[in-house]
């Protein structure tokens, strides 16, 4: 009967999206229990009750789990069938709680043969444990990433540089045209910030060595396409290998319109756009900071969320 319950719990775990390994304590050694716990992220103990106690093989397996350092922090569950008093499940559950373990679900005790309702309960409990395991995995992944970044910072990066990287800006694609030839250009732009209310203005930081030359001139016109988080990759993918692209075919395959104000391309899959004119610039080392007045603009997708640019270091884009 406890074995039938085990199958239901296992099914719930699988339905919850995690893998399952099953082990019969009666035919397993303590070292085998330890090995399976070492490669697990959670565990469930099933036990019947014999003479008011857990069977000896289950008690020994439980002892191996309690001694195993890698088991600490793993969520657990306990279940079992009994014929008279049912102390086995209660004892197993209490030993694990006393050992500092956290239960993913309340212990399940069933008298004699489990009913279909009992098995549904077992399955649902397995799903609860699966969710707990997955949530912990996400937390550990984030913690591991933080440790890796912190280690990298300690080794090669000045903390100030990492702190600069925490400045978050919107992802945009800037489009323009050569004033003489009319050949269009576009480039990814993430260092954009509002600069004034009246007149409405923005600043755009452009790398000196990798920007369309026409953009660095006073009175240059361009369109700033603010990207939506739902369609960022499709619009920036052509620019990943180079900071900007120039040519009459650069918008091939893209949904593009033309701004009446700037004459530059509007990416219709963006969240919004702004038509701008360069009115001043400042030399900032390896970048020019362009002060631009906003001539016109509009929302392209009311439901779109803005795509933000997150960095781990202020030493790179």
PDB file of N, CA, C and O in Angstrom, residues 142-157 162 166 311-313:
ATOM      1  N   UNK A 142      20.269  32.133  -9.219  1.00  0.00           N
ATOM      2  CA  UNK A 142      20.513  33.569  -9.050  1.00  0.00           C
ATOM      3  C   UNK A 142      21.690  33.797  -8.105  1.00  0.00           C
ATOM      4  O   UNK A 142      22.561  34.632  -8.363  1.00  0.00           O
ATOM      5  N   UNK A 143      21.721  33.031  -6.996  1.00  0.00           N
ATOM      6  CA  UNK A 143      22.809  33.180  -6.030  1.00  0.00           C
ATOM      7  C   UNK A 143      24.144  32.802  -6.647  1.00  0.00           C
ATOM      8  O   UNK A 143      25.165  33.456  -6.407  1.00  0.00           O
ATOM      9  N   UNK A 144      24.145  31.738  -7.468  1.00  0.00           N
ATOM     10  CA  UNK A 144      25.385  31.316  -8.132  1.00  0.00           C
ATOM     11  C   UNK A 144      25.865  32.393  -9.087  1.00  0.00           C
ATOM     12  O   UNK A 144      27.070  32.685  -9.160  1.00  0.00           O
ATOM     13  N   UNK A 145      24.928  32.993  -9.817  1.00  0.00           N
ATOM     14  CA  UNK A 145      25.289  34.049 -10.754  1.00  0.00           C
ATOM     15  C   UNK A 145      25.845  35.254 -10.013  1.00  0.00           C
ATOM     16  O   UNK A 145      26.845  35.856 -10.446  1.00  0.00           O
ATOM     17  N   UNK A 146      25.218  35.600  -8.886  1.00  0.00           N
ATOM     18  CA  UNK A 146      25.709  36.723  -8.086  1.00  0.00           C
ATOM     19  C   UNK A 146      27.120  36.455  -7.571  1.00  0.00           C
ATOM     20  O   UNK A 146      27.985  37.338  -7.591  1.00  0.00           O
ATOM     21  N   UNK A 147      27.356  35.221  -7.116  1.00  0.00           N
ATOM     22  CA  UNK A 147      28.687  34.871  -6.616  1.00  0.00           C
ATOM     23  C   UNK A 147      29.715  34.929  -7.725  1.00  0.00           C
ATOM     24  O   UNK A 147      30.849  35.364  -7.530  1.00  0.00           O
ATOM     25  N   UNK A 148      29.304  34.469  -8.926  1.00  0.00           N
ATOM     26  CA  UNK A 148      30.226  34.486 -10.065  1.00  0.00           C
ATOM     27  C   UNK A 148      30.590  35.915 -10.440  1.00  0.00           C
ATOM     28  O   UNK A 148      31.749  36.234 -10.708  1.00  0.00           O
ATOM     29  N   UNK A 149      29.563  36.786 -10.454  1.00  0.00           N
ATOM     30  CA  UNK A 149      29.815  38.192 -10.782  1.00  0.00           C
ATOM     31  C   UNK A 149      30.696  38.834  -9.719  1.00  0.00           C
ATOM     32  O   UNK A 149      31.642  39.552 -10.033  1.00  0.00           O
ATOM     33  N   UNK A 150      30.388  38.537  -8.455  1.00  0.00           N
ATOM     34  CA  UNK A 150      31.174  39.107  -7.366  1.00  0.00           C
ATOM     35  C   UNK A 150      32.612  38.637  -7.420  1.00  0.00           C
ATOM     36  O   UNK A 150      33.548  39.403  -7.201  1.00  0.00           O
ATOM     37  N   UNK A 151      32.806  37.356  -7.748  1.00  0.00           N
ATOM     38  CA  UNK A 151      34.153  36.807  -7.872  1.00  0.00           C
ATOM     39  C   UNK A 151      34.894  37.462  -9.017  1.00  0.00           C
ATOM     40  O   UNK A 151      36.072  37.804  -8.911  1.00  0.00           O
ATOM     41  N   UNK A 152      34.192  37.656 -10.122  1.00  0.00           N
ATOM     42  CA  UNK A 152      34.804  38.292 -11.288  1.00  0.00           C
ATOM     43  C   UNK A 152      35.171  39.734 -10.968  1.00  0.00           C
ATOM     44  O   UNK A 152      36.230  40.220 -11.354  1.00  0.00           O
ATOM     45  N   UNK A 153      34.276  40.396 -10.243  1.00  0.00           N
ATOM     46  CA  UNK A 153      34.542  41.779  -9.852  1.00  0.00           C
ATOM     47  C   UNK A 153      35.784  41.863  -8.990  1.00  0.00           C
ATOM     48  O   UNK A 153      36.660  42.704  -9.189  1.00  0.00           O
ATOM     49  N   UNK A 154      35.871  40.960  -8.021  1.00  0.00           N
ATOM     50  CA  UNK A 154      37.011  40.966  -7.110  1.00  0.00           C
ATOM     51  C   UNK A 154      38.311  40.711  -7.847  1.00  0.00           C
ATOM     52  O   UNK A 154      39.358  41.234  -7.495  1.00  0.00           O
ATOM     53  N   UNK A 155      38.224  39.882  -8.910  1.00  0.00           N
ATOM     54  CA  UNK A 155      39.439  39.495  -9.608  1.00  0.00           C
ATOM     55  C   UNK A 155      39.905  40.535 -10.618  1.00  0.00           C
ATOM     56  O   UNK A 155      41.092  40.846 -10.708  1.00  0.00           O
ATOM     57  N   UNK A 156      38.976  41.068 -11.431  1.00  0.00           N
ATOM     58  CA  UNK A 156      39.435  41.889 -12.552  1.00  0.00           C
ATOM     59  C   UNK A 156      38.720  43.238 -12.694  1.00  0.00           C
ATOM     60  O   UNK A 156      39.154  44.062 -13.485  1.00  0.00           O
ATOM     61  N   UNK A 157      37.650  43.477 -11.968  1.00  0.00           N
ATOM     62  CA  UNK A 157      36.879  44.687 -12.212  1.00  0.00           C
ATOM     63  C   UNK A 157      36.805  45.542 -10.955  1.00  0.00           C
ATOM     64  O   UNK A 157      36.578  45.052  -9.862  1.00  0.00           O
ATOM     65  N   UNK A 162      31.429  48.233 -11.863  1.00  0.00           N
ATOM     66  CA  UNK A 162      30.227  47.413 -11.741  1.00  0.00           C
ATOM     67  C   UNK A 162      29.043  48.261 -11.300  1.00  0.00           C
ATOM     68  O   UNK A 162      27.922  48.092 -11.787  1.00  0.00           O
ATOM     69  N   UNK A 166      25.002  49.372 -13.196  1.00  0.00           N
ATOM     70  CA  UNK A 166      23.640  49.261 -12.671  1.00  0.00           C
ATOM     71  C   UNK A 166      22.714  50.370 -13.193  1.00  0.00           C
ATOM     72  O   UNK A 166      21.517  50.345 -12.958  1.00  0.00           O
ATOM     73  N   UNK A 311      23.104  45.721 -17.578  1.00  0.00           N
ATOM     74  CA  UNK A 311      24.513  45.369 -17.726  1.00  0.00           C
ATOM     75  C   UNK A 311      25.097  44.915 -16.392  1.00  0.00           C
ATOM     76  O   UNK A 311      24.601  45.279 -15.327  1.00  0.00           O
ATOM     77  N   UNK A 312      26.154  44.125 -16.445  1.00  0.00           N
ATOM     78  CA  UNK A 312      26.869  43.715 -15.227  1.00  0.00           C
ATOM     79  C   UNK A 312      28.139  44.526 -15.029  1.00  0.00           C
ATOM     80  O   UNK A 312      28.787  44.420 -14.003  1.00  0.00           O
ATOM     81  N   UNK A 313      28.488  45.348 -16.018  1.00  0.00           N
ATOM     82  CA  UNK A 313      29.701  46.155 -15.913  1.00  0.00           C
ATOM     83  C   UNK A 313      29.518  47.456 -16.670  1.00  0.00           C
ATOM     84  O   UNK A 313      28.915  47.501 -17.749  1.00  0.00           O
TER      85      UNK A 313
END
